[in-house]
Coordinates of C-alpha atoms in Angstrom, one line a residue:
Chain A
M961 CA 147.0 172.8 26.1
S962 CA 147.7 170.6 29.2
D963 CA 150.4 167.6 29.1
Y964 CA 147.6 165.3 29.7
M965 CA 145.7 166.4 26.5
K966 CA 149.1 166.3 24.5
K967 CA 149.8 162.9 25.7
T968 CA 145.9 161.7 24.9
D969 CA 146.7 163.0 21.3
W970 CA 150.0 161.3 20.9
Y971 CA 148.6 157.9 22.5
G972 CA 145.5 158.1 20.6
K973 CA 147.1 158.2 17.3
L974 CA 149.4 155.4 18.3
W975 CA 146.3 153.6 19.2
I976 CA 144.2 154.3 16.3
W977 CA 147.1 153.8 13.8
T978 CA 147.7 150.3 15.4
G979 CA 144.1 149.5 15.3
T980 CA 143.9 150.2 11.3
V981 CA 146.6 147.8 11.0
V982 CA 144.8 145.3 13.2
I983 CA 141.7 145.8 11.3
L984 CA 143.4 145.6 7.9
C985 CA 145.2 142.2 8.9
V986 CA 142.2 140.4 9.4
P987 CA 141.0 139.7 5.7
I988 CA 144.8 139.5 4.7
A989 CA 145.2 136.8 7.4
V990 CA 142.2 135.1 6.2
C991 CA 143.2 135.5 2.5
I992 CA 146.8 134.0 3.1
Y993 CA 145.5 131.1 5.3
Y994 CA 143.1 129.8 2.9
N995 CA 144.9 130.9 -0.1
A996 CA 141.8 132.7 -1.2
W997 CA 142.5 136.0 -2.4
P998 CA 139.2 137.7 -4.0
E999 CA 138.8 138.6 -7.6
M1000 CA 139.7 142.4 -7.6
T1001 CA 136.9 143.3 -9.7
A1002 CA 133.9 141.8 -7.1
V1003 CA 135.8 143.7 -4.4
L1004 CA 135.4 147.0 -6.4
K1005 CA 131.9 146.3 -7.5
G1006 CA 131.2 145.5 -3.8
L1007 CA 132.7 148.8 -2.9
L1008 CA 131.0 150.6 -5.5
G1009 CA 128.0 149.8 -3.6
V1010 CA 128.7 151.1 -0.2
A1011 CA 131.9 153.4 -0.7
P1012 CA 130.6 156.7 -2.0
I1013 CA 127.8 156.6 1.0
Y1014 CA 130.1 155.5 3.5
W1015 CA 133.2 157.4 2.9
T1016 CA 131.3 160.4 2.7
L1017 CA 129.2 159.5 5.7
G1018 CA 132.3 158.8 7.4
L1019 CA 133.8 162.3 6.9
I1020 CA 131.2 163.9 8.1
E1021 CA 130.9 161.8 11.4
V1022 CA 134.4 162.5 12.0
V1023 CA 133.7 166.5 12.0
T1024 CA 130.4 166.2 13.9
Y1025 CA 131.3 163.7 16.3
T1026 CA 135.0 164.8 17.3
P1027 CA 134.0 167.9 19.3
M1028 CA 131.5 166.1 21.1
L1029 CA 133.4 163.1 22.3
G1030 CA 136.7 165.1 23.0
T1031 CA 139.9 163.9 21.7
G1032 CA 140.4 160.4 24.0
G1033 CA 136.8 159.5 23.0
T1034 CA 137.1 160.1 19.7
Y1035 CA 140.4 157.6 19.3
L1036 CA 138.3 155.0 21.3
A1037 CA 135.0 155.2 19.7
F1038 CA 136.1 155.7 16.3
V1039 CA 137.7 152.1 16.7
T1040 CA 135.3 150.7 18.8
G1041 CA 132.1 151.8 16.8
N1042 CA 128.4 152.0 17.1
L1043 CA 128.8 155.9 17.6
T1044 CA 125.2 157.2 17.2
N1045 CA 123.4 154.2 19.3
L1046 CA 125.6 153.9 21.9
K1047 CA 128.8 156.2 22.4
A1048 CA 127.6 159.6 21.8
P1049 CA 124.4 159.2 24.0
S1050 CA 126.4 157.6 26.7
A1051 CA 128.9 160.2 26.8
L1052 CA 126.5 163.0 26.7
N1053 CA 124.6 161.3 29.6
A1054 CA 127.8 160.7 31.7
M1055 CA 128.7 164.3 31.3
E1056 CA 125.4 165.5 32.1
S1057 CA 124.8 163.6 35.1
A1058 CA 128.6 164.6 36.4
E1059 CA 127.9 168.1 35.6
V1060 CA 131.0 168.9 33.5
K1061 CA 130.9 170.8 30.5
P1062 CA 131.4 169.1 27.1
G1063 CA 134.8 170.6 25.4
S1064 CA 136.2 171.3 29.1
E1065 CA 139.3 169.0 30.4
E1066 CA 136.9 167.2 32.9
G1067 CA 134.1 166.5 30.0
E1068 CA 137.2 165.1 28.1
V1069 CA 137.9 162.8 31.1
I1070 CA 134.1 161.8 31.9
S1071 CA 133.3 161.2 28.1
T1072 CA 136.7 158.8 28.0
I1073 CA 135.6 156.9 31.0
A1074 CA 132.0 156.6 29.7
I1075 CA 133.5 155.4 25.7
A1076 CA 136.0 153.4 27.3
T1077 CA 133.4 151.6 29.8
C1078 CA 130.7 151.4 27.1
S1079 CA 133.3 149.6 24.6
I1080 CA 134.4 147.1 27.7
V1081 CA 131.0 146.2 28.3
T1082 CA 129.9 145.6 24.7
T1083 CA 133.1 143.9 24.1
L1084 CA 132.4 141.6 27.0
V1085 CA 128.5 141.1 26.2
L1086 CA 129.5 140.0 22.8
V1087 CA 132.1 137.4 24.0
V1088 CA 129.4 136.0 26.5
G1089 CA 126.7 136.0 23.8
V1090 CA 128.7 134.6 21.2
F1091 CA 129.9 131.5 23.2
G1092 CA 126.2 131.3 24.5
L1093 CA 124.6 131.9 21.0
S1094 CA 123.1 128.5 20.6
M1095 CA 121.2 129.3 24.0
I1096 CA 120.3 133.2 23.4
T1097 CA 119.4 133.1 19.6
P1098 CA 115.9 131.7 20.2
I1099 CA 115.4 134.3 23.2
M1100 CA 116.8 137.0 21.1
N1101 CA 114.9 136.0 18.1
S1102 CA 111.4 135.6 19.9
P1103 CA 108.8 137.6 18.5
V1104 CA 107.7 138.8 22.3
L1105 CA 111.3 140.4 22.6
K1106 CA 111.3 141.8 19.2
P1107 CA 109.3 145.1 19.7
A1108 CA 111.7 145.8 22.6
F1109 CA 115.0 145.7 20.3
D1110 CA 112.9 147.8 17.4
N1111 CA 112.4 150.4 19.7
I1112 CA 115.5 150.9 21.4
L1113 CA 116.4 153.9 19.7
P1114 CA 113.0 155.8 20.7
A1115 CA 113.4 154.3 24.5
L1116 CA 117.1 156.0 24.4
F1117 CA 116.4 159.0 22.9
G1118 CA 113.5 159.7 25.1
G1119 CA 115.1 159.8 28.3
L1120 CA 118.3 161.6 26.9
G1121 CA 115.9 164.0 25.0
I1122 CA 113.9 165.3 28.0
V1123 CA 116.9 166.1 29.9
Y1124 CA 118.7 167.9 27.5
I1125 CA 115.7 169.6 25.8
S1126 CA 114.2 170.8 29.2
K1127 CA 117.2 172.3 29.7
N1128 CA 117.9 174.1 26.5
W1129 CA 114.2 174.5 25.0
K1130 CA 114.9 177.6 23.2
L1131 CA 117.5 176.0 21.2
A1132 CA 115.9 172.8 20.6
I1133 CA 112.6 174.2 19.3
T1134 CA 113.9 175.0 15.5
P1135 CA 115.5 171.7 15.0
L1136 CA 112.8 169.4 16.5
L1137 CA 110.3 171.4 14.5
F1138 CA 112.4 171.0 11.4
M1139 CA 113.1 167.3 11.9
I1140 CA 109.4 166.3 12.6
T1141 CA 108.0 168.2 9.7
L1142 CA 110.9 166.4 7.6
F1143 CA 110.2 163.1 8.5
L1144 CA 106.7 163.5 8.3
L1145 CA 106.9 164.7 4.9
V1146 CA 109.7 162.1 3.8
P1147 CA 109.2 159.0 6.0
S1148 CA 111.9 157.3 3.9
L1149 CA 114.6 159.4 5.7
A1150 CA 114.6 157.3 8.5
S1151 CA 116.9 154.8 6.8
S1152 CA 119.5 157.5 6.5
V1153 CA 119.1 159.3 10.0
G1154 CA 122.8 159.3 10.2
V1155 CA 123.3 161.4 7.3
L1156 CA 120.8 163.9 8.9
V1157 CA 122.7 164.2 12.2
P1158 CA 124.8 167.0 10.6
V1159 CA 121.9 168.7 9.2
G1160 CA 120.2 168.9 12.7
V1161 CA 123.7 170.2 14.1
I1162 CA 123.9 172.9 11.2
I1163 CA 120.0 173.9 11.8
T1164 CA 120.5 174.0 15.8
L1165 CA 123.5 176.3 15.1
T1166 CA 122.1 178.7 12.8
A1167 CA 119.1 179.2 15.1
A1168 CA 121.6 179.4 18.1
R1169 CA 123.7 182.0 16.4
V1170 CA 120.7 184.4 15.6
M1171 CA 119.6 183.7 19.1
Y1172 CA 122.4 184.5 20.6
K1173 CA 123.1 187.9 18.6
K1174 CA 119.2 188.7 19.7
G1175 CA 120.3 188.1 23.4
W1176 CA 117.6 185.5 23.6
V1177 CA 119.7 182.5 25.0
Chain B
M485 CA 142.8 123.8 3.6
N486 CA 139.3 123.3 4.1
F487 CA 137.4 126.5 4.5
N488 CA 134.5 126.9 7.0
V489 CA 132.8 130.2 8.2
N490 CA 133.3 129.1 11.8
S491 CA 136.8 127.3 11.8
T492 CA 138.9 127.5 14.9
F493 CA 141.3 129.9 12.8
L494 CA 138.9 132.5 12.4
Y495 CA 137.7 132.4 16.1
G496 CA 141.5 132.9 16.6
V497 CA 141.5 136.1 14.5
A498 CA 138.4 137.1 16.2
V499 CA 140.3 136.9 19.7
V500 CA 143.0 138.8 18.7
V501 CA 140.8 141.8 17.5
I502 CA 138.7 141.6 20.5
V503 CA 141.8 141.5 23.1
F504 CA 143.2 144.6 21.3
V505 CA 139.9 146.5 21.8
L506 CA 139.8 145.6 25.3
A507 CA 143.4 146.9 25.7
Q508 CA 142.7 150.1 24.4
S509 CA 139.7 150.8 26.1
T510 CA 141.2 149.8 29.7
F511 CA 144.3 151.8 28.7
F512 CA 142.3 155.0 27.9
L513 CA 139.8 154.2 30.9
I514 CA 142.8 153.9 33.5
R515 CA 144.5 157.2 31.9
A516 CA 141.0 159.3 32.2
F517 CA 140.5 157.9 36.0
K518 CA 143.6 159.2 36.9
R519 CA 143.5 162.4 35.1
G520 CA 139.9 162.9 36.6
K521 CA 141.5 162.6 40.2
E522 CA 144.3 164.7 39.5
L523 CA 141.7 167.3 38.2
G524 CA 140.0 167.2 41.7
I525 CA 136.8 164.9 40.4
S526 CA 136.0 162.7 43.3
T527 CA 136.5 158.7 43.0
E528 CA 132.9 158.5 43.8
K529 CA 131.7 160.4 40.9
L530 CA 134.3 158.6 38.6
K531 CA 133.1 155.4 40.1
K532 CA 129.4 156.5 39.6
T533 CA 130.0 157.0 35.9
I534 CA 131.5 153.6 35.2
I535 CA 128.6 152.0 37.1
S536 CA 125.8 154.2 35.3
T537 CA 127.5 153.8 31.8
A538 CA 127.8 150.1 32.1
V539 CA 124.5 149.3 33.0
F540 CA 123.2 151.7 30.4
T541 CA 125.2 150.0 27.9
L542 CA 123.5 146.5 28.7
A543 CA 120.5 146.8 26.4
P544 CA 122.3 148.3 23.5
A545 CA 124.9 145.8 23.7
L546 CA 122.2 142.9 23.1
S547 CA 120.9 144.7 20.3
I548 CA 124.7 144.5 18.5
L549 CA 124.5 140.9 19.6
I550 CA 121.4 140.2 17.4
G551 CA 123.4 141.9 14.6
I552 CA 125.7 139.2 15.0
I553 CA 122.8 136.6 15.0
T554 CA 121.9 138.2 11.7
L555 CA 124.8 138.3 10.0
S556 CA 126.1 134.6 11.3
K557 CA 123.4 132.8 9.3
F558 CA 125.6 133.6 6.2
L559 CA 129.0 134.7 7.3
G560 CA 129.3 132.4 10.5
I561 CA 130.0 133.7 13.9
P562 CA 133.9 135.1 14.0
L563 CA 133.7 137.8 11.2
P564 CA 130.3 139.5 12.3
W565 CA 131.8 139.2 15.7
I566 CA 135.0 140.9 14.7
R567 CA 133.1 143.6 12.8
M568 CA 130.7 144.5 15.3
S569 CA 133.5 144.6 18.4
V570 CA 135.1 147.2 16.0
I571 CA 134.3 150.2 14.0
G572 CA 131.2 148.2 12.4
A573 CA 127.6 148.5 12.9
I574 CA 124.7 146.3 11.5
T575 CA 123.5 149.2 9.5
Y576 CA 126.7 149.3 7.3
E577 CA 128.0 145.5 7.7
L578 CA 124.5 144.2 6.1
P579 CA 124.4 146.6 3.1
A580 CA 128.3 145.9 2.5
A581 CA 127.6 142.1 2.6
T582 CA 124.5 142.3 0.3
S583 CA 126.4 145.0 -2.1
T584 CA 129.2 142.3 -2.7
A585 CA 127.1 139.4 -2.5
N586 CA 124.9 141.2 -5.6
A587 CA 128.2 142.0 -7.3
L588 CA 129.3 138.4 -7.5
G589 CA 125.8 137.1 -8.3
I590 CA 125.1 135.1 -5.2
S591 CA 122.5 135.0 -2.9
L592 CA 122.9 135.8 1.1
S593 CA 120.2 133.1 1.8
E594 CA 122.5 130.1 2.9
T595 CA 126.0 129.9 4.7
I596 CA 129.0 130.8 2.5
T597 CA 131.1 127.9 1.5
D598 CA 133.6 129.8 -1.3
P599 CA 136.5 131.1 0.7
K600 CA 136.9 133.9 -2.1
I601 CA 133.5 135.1 -2.0
Y602 CA 133.9 135.1 2.0
T603 CA 137.1 137.1 1.7
A604 CA 135.8 139.5 -0.9
I605 CA 132.9 140.5 1.5
A606 CA 135.6 140.5 4.5
W607 CA 137.4 143.1 2.5
V608 CA 134.8 145.3 1.3
M609 CA 133.5 145.6 4.9
T610 CA 137.0 146.4 5.6
L611 CA 137.9 148.9 3.2
G612 CA 134.4 150.8 3.3
I613 CA 134.8 151.8 6.6
L614 CA 138.5 152.8 6.5
P615 CA 137.8 156.6 6.5
S616 CA 136.3 156.7 10.0
L617 CA 139.6 155.4 11.2
I618 CA 142.1 157.6 8.9
L619 CA 140.3 160.6 9.2
P620 CA 140.5 161.1 13.1
P621 CA 143.9 161.4 13.4
I622 CA 144.6 163.5 10.3
L623 CA 141.8 165.9 11.0
M624 CA 142.0 165.8 14.9
K625 CA 144.4 168.9 15.3
K626 CA 142.1 171.1 13.0
I627 CA 138.9 170.1 14.8
Q628 CA 140.0 170.4 18.3
G629 CA 142.2 173.7 17.5
G630 CA 139.1 175.4 16.0
M631 CA 137.2 174.4 19.0
L632 CA 139.7 175.9 21.3
K633 CA 140.1 179.3 19.3
M634 CA 136.4 179.9 19.2
K635 CA 136.0 179.1 23.0
N636 CA 139.1 181.5 23.8
K637 CA 137.7 184.1 21.6
D638 CA 134.0 183.7 23.1
Q639 CA 133.4 181.6 25.9
K640 CA 129.4 181.6 25.9
W641 CA 129.3 181.1 22.4
G642 CA 131.7 178.3 22.9
D643 CA 129.3 176.5 25.1
L644 CA 126.3 177.2 23.1
F645 CA 127.9 175.5 20.0
M646 CA 128.8 172.5 22.1
T647 CA 125.2 172.2 23.3
S648 CA 124.0 172.8 19.8
L649 CA 126.0 169.8 18.6
F650 CA 124.1 167.3 20.8
L651 CA 120.7 169.0 20.2
G652 CA 121.4 168.5 16.5
M653 CA 121.9 164.7 17.1
I654 CA 119.1 164.3 19.5
S655 CA 116.6 166.5 17.1
A656 CA 117.4 164.1 14.0
F657 CA 116.8 160.7 16.2
L658 CA 113.5 162.5 17.8
G659 CA 112.0 163.4 14.4
M660 CA 113.1 160.1 12.9
V661 CA 110.5 158.5 15.8
F662 CA 107.6 160.3 13.7
A663 CA 108.5 158.7 10.4
D664 CA 105.9 155.9 10.4
I665 CA 103.0 157.7 11.7
R666 CA 101.3 157.8 8.6
T667 CA 101.1 154.2 8.4
G668 CA 98.2 154.1 11.0
I669 CA 98.1 153.1 14.7
A670 CA 101.1 151.0 14.7
G671 CA 103.6 153.7 13.4
W672 CA 102.6 155.5 16.7
I673 CA 104.1 152.7 18.6
P674 CA 107.6 154.5 18.6
I675 CA 106.1 158.0 19.9
F676 CA 104.6 156.3 22.8
V677 CA 107.6 154.2 23.6
L678 CA 109.5 157.6 23.4
L679 CA 106.9 159.3 25.8
V680 CA 106.9 156.5 28.2
S681 CA 110.8 157.0 28.2
A682 CA 110.8 160.4 28.7
A683 CA 108.0 160.4 31.4
L684 CA 110.1 157.6 33.3
M685 CA 113.0 160.0 33.2
A686 CA 111.0 162.8 34.6
V687 CA 109.9 160.8 37.6
C688 CA 113.3 159.5 37.9
G689 CA 114.7 163.2 38.2
L690 CA 111.8 164.3 41.0
L691 CA 112.6 161.2 42.9
I692 CA 116.4 161.5 42.6
K693 CA 116.2 164.5 45.3
K694 CA 114.8 162.0 47.6
F695 CA 116.6 158.5 46.6
K696 CA 120.3 159.8 45.5
W697 CA 121.2 156.6 44.1
L698 CA 118.8 156.7 41.8
E699 CA 120.8 159.1 39.5
T700 CA 123.3 156.4 38.6
Y701 CA 120.2 154.0 36.8
A702 CA 118.1 156.9 35.8
M703 CA 118.8 156.7 32.2
S704 CA 119.0 152.9 32.4
I705 CA 115.3 152.6 34.0
S706 CA 113.7 155.1 31.5
M707 CA 115.3 153.1 28.4
V708 CA 114.4 149.6 29.5
G709 CA 111.1 150.9 30.7
G710 CA 110.3 152.1 27.3
M711 CA 111.8 149.0 25.6
I712 CA 109.1 146.7 28.1
F713 CA 106.5 149.3 27.3
A714 CA 107.1 148.3 23.6
C715 CA 106.8 144.6 24.3
I716 CA 103.4 145.4 26.1
I717 CA 101.9 147.7 23.6
T718 CA 103.0 146.2 20.2
P719 CA 100.9 143.2 20.2
L720 CA 97.8 145.3 21.4
L721 CA 98.2 147.5 18.3
T722 CA 99.2 145.4 15.6

């Protein structure tokens, strides 16, 4: 492992632990300032509604996305969020355009640059948006623009998909057929697409392994 | 202390978090840029990565802003702003707030005035997402070590493994687009959008050979093109 990679891991840990403290300090600061500590039972009951799903999903996401995003990219993306709808697609797109392999040190560098840029731009857009919210809200909520934001995922994955699938069509056939069939049979799964990413990964890996052993890929 | 969901104090807390996020991102950006140059990646390629990603990020960032607008109706602006700038996403924050509100037996139809309800929601949002922050530093060595071992053992399979990870993600999202087609023609809209976006990308791919600059914006053109198409086609089909 290069010196850069070792240091990235060290700095990454430092930043993410500091980030955890900063994020935990938000509710603590509000509680102290307003002297308004919530009822423990209310927090526990609230947590019961989300924690079983999101703690499991958190573990699955860390295992699935860490190899894709690389060390620096992971430490950054898990602090700044919006992994599936922004960070992972932008890292993949950047590595494709720069013609570097994910998993290599060049891939690590390009992925980190993409995720950092993504975080900075998103944060700045939100800053501008928040201060101009009274002006922006009617535009963003207008029925004319609503379909655009309702369809952001197909618009994003259409462009990304064609590039990646056309280059690896043999590997793509099995998971695509499986997922299309699954969503046709059980449309309600659309709301839990995040859980299906690791399922897609396992199916692709199994199909890839079989094809690799048979010498088809 | 009078509580207000949009108080100066809460805005102050938000600013601290936002400065932290910007500092971390800038730190990693500069380090990776310098390392890229050391590895022999051209400055032009590195800059192109930044510009291309920045443009590509604009539309999804606006959709995240819609998340803040949605949550601000009952939580004010600072808390949703904090949550959307760090690990949160609307798909998580809304269920977290709703679950807490249900536990307290209140409705989220109007702005919260009780600070205890507000802090209960803030705690649930924070604690519910905590494993995503704690697990990466704990599991990193194991995951990356495993990947390295696999690559050293069989380089070709290592590459196929990486490709499979991304294809797994893409296939899940492409499959999701087909979820609503049984509801009638309106359910086909996401598929039409997907096809238009893919077609635009293909056209860009052909034109790139002639116009090299297009490479930087191809992904953004196909995405925004798909979104504009959605605005045109939706009123016609619904």
